[in-house]
Short mmCIF file of C-alpha atoms and ligand atoms in Angstrom, two decimals:
data_model
loop_
_atom_site.label_atom_id
_atom_site.label_comp_id
_atom_site.label_asym_id
_atom_site.label_seq_id
_atom_site.Cartn_x
_atom_site.Cartn_y
_atom_site.Cartn_z
CA MET A 1 25.46 181.13 53.20
CA ALA A 2 28.99 182.30 53.84
CA TYR A 3 29.48 184.46 56.92
CA THR A 4 31.50 187.66 57.00
CA ARG A 5 34.66 188.70 58.79
CA LYS A 6 34.77 192.43 59.44
CA ASN A 7 37.38 195.04 60.10
CA VAL A 8 37.58 195.28 63.89
CA SER A 9 37.41 199.10 63.67
CA ARG A 10 33.91 198.78 62.22
CA LEU A 11 32.35 196.48 64.82
CA THR A 12 29.40 197.91 66.71
CA ARG A 13 29.49 198.00 70.51
CA THR A 14 27.28 194.92 70.60
CA GLU A 15 29.48 193.04 68.14
CA ARG A 16 32.56 193.87 70.21
CA ARG A 17 30.90 192.63 73.37
CA ARG A 18 29.67 189.40 71.80
CA PHE A 19 33.08 188.65 70.30
CA VAL A 20 34.82 189.18 73.65
CA GLU A 21 32.21 187.16 75.55
CA ALA A 22 32.55 184.26 73.11
CA LEU A 23 36.33 184.27 73.56
CA LEU A 24 35.96 184.22 77.35
CA GLU A 25 33.46 181.36 77.14
CA VAL A 26 35.70 179.26 74.86
CA LYS A 27 38.48 179.87 77.37
CA ARG A 28 36.23 178.92 80.28
CA ARG A 29 35.25 175.67 78.54
CA GLY A 30 38.93 174.71 78.30
CA GLU A 31 38.86 174.69 74.48
CA TYR A 32 41.00 177.78 74.02
CA ASP A 33 44.15 176.32 75.53
CA GLU A 34 44.01 173.47 73.01
CA PHE A 35 44.66 176.01 70.23
CA VAL A 36 47.66 177.37 72.12
CA ARG A 37 48.99 173.83 72.62
CA LEU A 38 48.65 173.05 68.90
CA HIS A 39 50.48 176.21 67.91
CA MET A 40 53.31 175.42 70.34
CA GLN A 41 53.53 171.83 69.17
CA TYR A 42 53.76 172.76 65.48
CA ASN A 43 56.30 175.53 65.98
CA ALA A 44 59.29 173.61 64.51
CA PRO A 45 61.87 175.96 62.96
CA ASP A 46 64.24 175.51 59.99
CA GLY A 47 67.18 174.51 62.12
CA GLU A 48 65.56 171.35 63.42
CA ARG A 49 64.86 168.12 61.62
CA GLY A 50 61.46 166.90 60.67
CA LEU A 51 58.33 168.39 59.18
CA ARG A 52 57.69 172.12 59.29
CA SER A 53 54.08 173.04 58.77
CA ALA A 54 53.04 176.09 60.77
CA HIS A 55 56.03 178.40 60.23
CA MET A 56 59.04 178.84 57.95
CA ALA A 57 57.27 176.73 55.34
CA PRO A 58 54.81 177.00 52.44
CA SER A 59 51.97 175.78 54.62
CA PHE A 60 52.30 178.77 56.96
CA LEU A 61 49.16 180.20 55.30
CA PRO A 62 46.89 177.11 55.10
CA TRP A 63 47.99 175.91 58.56
CA HIS A 64 47.00 179.20 60.19
CA ARG A 65 43.85 179.40 58.02
CA LYS A 66 42.74 176.06 59.45
CA LEU A 67 43.66 176.97 63.04
CA LEU A 68 41.72 180.22 62.73
CA LEU A 69 38.73 178.44 61.23
CA GLU A 70 38.66 175.94 64.11
CA LEU A 71 38.83 178.73 66.69
CA GLU A 72 36.05 180.54 64.84
CA ARG A 73 33.95 177.36 64.94
CA ALA A 74 34.45 177.16 68.70
CA LEU A 75 33.36 180.80 69.03
CA ARG A 76 30.31 180.21 66.83
CA ARG A 77 29.24 177.22 68.94
CA VAL A 78 28.97 179.75 71.76
CA ASP A 79 27.38 182.53 69.69
CA ASP A 80 26.66 182.00 66.01
CA SER A 81 26.64 185.72 65.29
CA VAL A 82 30.37 185.91 66.02
CA THR A 83 33.17 185.81 63.44
CA VAL A 84 36.86 186.67 63.88
CA PRO A 85 37.38 190.32 62.95
CA TYR A 86 40.61 191.48 61.37
CA TRP A 87 43.04 194.11 62.55
CA ASP A 88 44.36 196.14 59.63
CA TRP A 89 47.71 197.15 61.15
CA THR A 90 48.53 199.24 58.08
CA ARG A 91 45.76 201.64 59.23
CA ASP A 92 45.34 201.19 62.99
CA ARG A 93 48.95 201.77 63.90
CA THR A 94 49.23 203.05 67.46
CA ALA A 95 48.81 201.77 71.00
CA GLY A 96 45.89 204.22 71.30
CA SER A 97 43.89 202.87 68.37
CA VAL A 98 41.66 199.86 67.81
CA PRO A 99 41.93 197.03 68.91
CA TRP A 100 43.64 198.23 72.15
CA THR A 101 40.45 199.48 73.77
CA ASP A 102 38.94 198.33 77.07
CA ASP A 103 36.00 196.70 75.27
CA LEU A 104 38.23 194.71 72.89
CA MET A 105 41.80 193.56 73.52
CA GLY A 106 42.62 195.90 76.43
CA GLY A 107 45.77 198.00 76.49
CA ASN A 108 49.52 197.80 76.73
CA GLY A 109 51.44 195.96 79.43
CA ARG A 110 52.72 198.05 82.34
CA ARG A 111 56.38 199.08 82.31
CA SER A 112 57.65 196.97 85.21
CA ASP A 113 56.62 193.47 84.14
CA ARG A 114 54.63 194.07 80.90
CA GLN A 115 51.50 192.75 82.55
CA VAL A 116 48.31 193.86 80.79
CA MET A 117 46.23 195.66 83.42
CA THR A 118 43.17 196.77 81.45
CA GLY A 119 40.38 195.16 79.46
CA PRO A 120 38.72 191.74 79.58
CA PHE A 121 41.96 189.75 79.23
CA ALA A 122 43.87 191.34 82.11
CA TYR A 123 44.79 188.67 84.66
CA ARG A 124 43.27 190.68 87.46
CA ALA A 125 39.88 190.71 85.69
CA GLY A 126 39.82 187.01 86.55
CA HIS A 127 38.92 185.39 83.22
CA TRP A 128 42.21 184.97 81.42
CA ARG A 129 44.81 182.79 83.07
CA ILE A 130 47.58 181.63 80.75
CA ASN A 131 47.99 177.89 81.28
CA GLU A 132 50.08 176.89 78.28
CA ASN A 133 53.22 178.97 77.97
CA VAL A 134 56.92 178.84 77.17
CA THR A 135 57.54 180.49 80.56
CA ASP A 136 55.66 179.98 83.84
CA ILE A 137 54.01 183.41 83.69
CA HIS A 138 50.22 183.17 84.00
CA TYR A 139 49.29 186.75 83.09
CA LEU A 140 49.00 188.26 79.62
CA THR A 141 51.97 190.44 78.65
CA ARG A 142 52.47 193.10 75.96
CA ASP A 143 55.08 195.66 75.01
CA LEU A 144 53.29 197.59 72.25
CA GLY A 145 55.82 199.25 69.95
CA HIS A 146 58.81 197.52 71.58
CA HIS A 147 59.48 200.28 74.12
CA SER A 148 63.19 199.74 74.75
CA ASN A 149 64.04 199.87 71.05
CA PRO A 150 60.97 201.17 69.23
CA ILE A 151 59.77 199.63 65.98
CA GLN A 152 56.91 200.56 63.66
CA LEU A 153 54.17 198.32 62.39
CA PRO A 154 54.51 197.28 58.74
CA THR A 155 53.16 199.80 56.26
CA ALA A 156 50.71 199.41 53.38
CA ARG A 157 53.74 199.66 51.11
CA ASP A 158 55.48 196.76 52.90
CA LEU A 159 52.37 194.68 52.42
CA ARG A 160 51.99 195.65 48.75
CA ALA A 161 55.56 194.52 48.10
CA ALA A 162 54.67 191.03 49.35
CA LEU A 163 51.40 190.91 47.41
CA ALA A 164 53.16 191.93 44.19
CA ASP A 165 55.16 188.70 44.01
CA PRO A 166 53.20 186.38 41.71
CA VAL A 167 54.97 183.21 42.86
CA TYR A 168 53.54 181.62 46.00
CA ASP A 169 56.79 180.21 47.39
CA VAL A 170 60.20 179.02 46.16
CA ALA A 171 62.77 176.34 47.05
CA PRO A 172 64.21 175.69 49.59
CA TRP A 173 60.78 176.60 51.03
CA ASN A 174 62.05 177.91 54.35
CA SER A 175 62.86 181.15 56.23
CA THR A 176 65.88 181.95 54.03
CA VAL A 177 64.06 182.48 50.74
CA THR A 178 64.01 186.05 49.46
CA LYS A 179 61.43 185.41 46.76
CA GLY A 180 57.86 184.25 46.93
CA PHE A 181 54.72 185.75 48.44
CA ARG A 182 54.66 183.36 51.42
CA ASN A 183 57.91 184.42 53.06
CA LYS A 184 57.51 188.06 52.07
CA LEU A 185 54.26 187.95 54.03
CA GLU A 186 55.42 185.63 56.84
CA GLY A 187 58.37 187.97 57.17
CA TRP A 188 61.70 186.24 57.72
CA GLY A 189 64.04 188.85 56.29
CA ARG A 190 67.75 189.46 55.99
CA GLY A 191 69.92 191.37 58.41
CA ARG A 192 69.87 191.38 62.18
CA GLY A 193 67.26 192.53 64.65
CA SER A 194 64.29 194.66 63.74
CA VAL A 195 65.15 195.16 60.04
CA SER A 196 64.75 191.43 59.53
CA TRP A 197 61.19 191.33 60.88
CA ARG A 198 58.76 191.93 58.08
CA ASN A 199 54.99 192.03 57.75
CA HIS A 200 53.48 189.15 59.80
CA ASN A 201 56.57 188.64 61.98
CA ARG A 202 56.98 192.36 62.61
CA VAL A 203 53.43 192.58 63.99
CA HIS A 204 54.16 189.80 66.50
CA ARG A 205 57.28 191.75 67.57
CA TRP A 206 55.45 195.05 67.74
CA VAL A 207 52.84 193.61 70.12
CA GLY A 208 55.58 191.92 72.15
CA GLY A 209 55.11 189.95 75.35
CA VAL A 210 53.50 186.56 74.81
CA MET A 211 52.89 187.36 71.11
CA VAL A 212 56.59 186.68 70.55
CA GLY A 213 57.09 182.92 70.38
CA GLY A 214 55.21 179.68 70.14
CA ALA A 215 52.61 180.50 72.79
CA SER A 216 51.43 183.60 70.89
CA PRO A 217 47.74 182.52 70.61
CA ASN A 218 47.50 183.26 74.35
CA ASP A 219 47.05 186.87 73.31
CA PRO A 220 43.63 187.00 71.61
CA VAL A 221 44.96 189.67 69.23
CA PHE A 222 46.69 186.71 67.56
CA TRP A 223 43.36 185.87 65.86
CA LEU A 224 42.74 189.44 64.71
CA HIS A 225 46.24 189.56 63.27
CA HIS A 226 45.95 186.20 61.54
CA SER A 227 42.49 187.08 60.23
CA PHE A 228 44.16 189.99 58.40
CA VAL A 229 47.04 187.76 57.24
CA ASP A 230 44.48 185.30 55.89
CA LEU A 231 42.81 188.13 53.97
CA GLN A 232 46.16 188.84 52.27
CA TRP A 233 46.22 185.32 50.88
CA ILE A 234 42.79 185.91 49.33
CA ARG A 235 43.96 189.26 47.92
CA TRP A 236 47.07 187.65 46.48
CA GLN A 237 44.95 184.93 44.82
CA SER A 238 42.68 187.48 43.19
CA MET A 239 45.70 189.47 41.95
CA HIS A 240 47.48 186.44 40.47
CA ARG A 241 44.73 184.14 39.25
CA SER A 242 46.93 181.71 37.35
CA HIS A 243 49.13 181.08 40.42
CA ARG A 244 48.54 178.60 43.20
CA TYR A 245 49.98 177.11 46.35
CA LEU A 246 53.45 175.64 45.85
CA PRO A 247 55.01 173.16 45.82
CA ALA A 248 52.47 171.22 43.77
CA ASP A 249 54.42 168.00 44.37
CA PRO A 250 56.61 166.87 47.28
CA PRO A 251 60.40 167.38 46.95
CA GLY A 252 62.21 164.23 45.75
CA SER A 253 64.05 161.84 48.02
CA ARG A 254 67.44 163.49 47.34
CA ASP A 255 66.16 166.94 48.14
CA ALA A 256 67.14 168.34 51.58
CA GLN A 257 63.51 169.42 51.98
CA HIS A 258 62.20 165.90 51.41
CA GLY A 259 59.73 165.07 54.17
CA ARG A 260 60.11 168.52 55.70
CA ILE A 261 57.32 170.46 54.02
CA VAL A 262 53.71 169.90 52.98
CA ALA A 263 52.99 169.84 49.22
CA ARG A 264 49.66 170.87 47.71
CA HIS A 265 47.97 167.48 47.99
CA GLU A 266 49.57 166.23 51.19
CA ARG A 267 47.87 166.05 54.52
CA LEU A 268 48.30 169.09 56.74
CA ARG A 269 48.57 167.73 60.25
CA PRO A 270 47.04 167.61 62.80
CA TRP A 271 43.99 167.90 60.53
CA ASP A 272 42.79 165.63 57.78
CA VAL A 273 42.92 168.31 55.08
CA THR A 274 45.33 169.39 52.33
CA PRO A 275 46.53 172.87 51.29
CA ASP A 276 44.62 172.26 48.04
CA GLU A 277 41.38 171.92 49.99
CA LEU A 278 42.11 175.09 51.97
CA GLU A 279 42.88 177.36 49.02
CA ASP A 280 39.30 178.51 48.59
CA LEU A 281 36.95 178.67 51.58
CA SER A 282 34.69 181.36 50.13
CA ARG A 283 31.73 179.04 50.66
CA ILE A 284 32.40 179.26 54.41
CA TYR A 285 33.49 182.85 55.04
CA ARG A 286 34.24 186.12 53.26
CA TYR A 287 35.83 189.39 54.14
CA GLU A 288 34.07 192.71 54.18
CU1 LIG B 1 51.48 184.82 63.55
#
């Protein structure tokens, strides 16, 4: 039987508590930081050489799908009633709405140092020390809405524009492509500054603090965000049934992208799984 991922705004009080407690237990066991390490390790951008799998690449979606599934497995080993809820940022759009409540993610960072002071993941609550980071800051930080130069979360219309593209991804399969569902959803856009941050990327920027950069899974809202991103892949598939993950075959040896991206039947490291095998996980989980 497949289990269900729910909209975080519809969790009961008990479901909220069990989700938070499972996260804290996975953290206490030392398993959580392994997910942060993986995300940092696979954060290779366009400008570098070598394989890109987690970002700026077609496998952005399957890579994060697998990471999320592994985190969810860790949570379910603690409490098998728990699944990763999704945050629909097209609806819950302010720092006062779900999931920024004291029984879920806690609130914004304070003005002086962006330190989150409320909720279960505040450093001072004693359960959430950041060990793997791109800086040596050990407390969770946020800057909801990007206070110094405010930005808005992506809208339902922004998301629809990405979903409307029937082609999964296009050459050169990186952050510069202006066509294809993958980058329209991942959100590397043209222009400078905030106009260039679209959909998925814009949400990371809107949350701010540790959510910007390779160590972003340190903020547990990362999972709620990527649960919603994962749902968009399912929606896109049901809208464009004849379309699939691309590229189907690896770029040839003369192609600049040769050896730099993961094709449909290639192994998606660090796991022993291919994008093809991750395209349909409806036997494992569904969305409600
Ligand atoms: Cu992300």
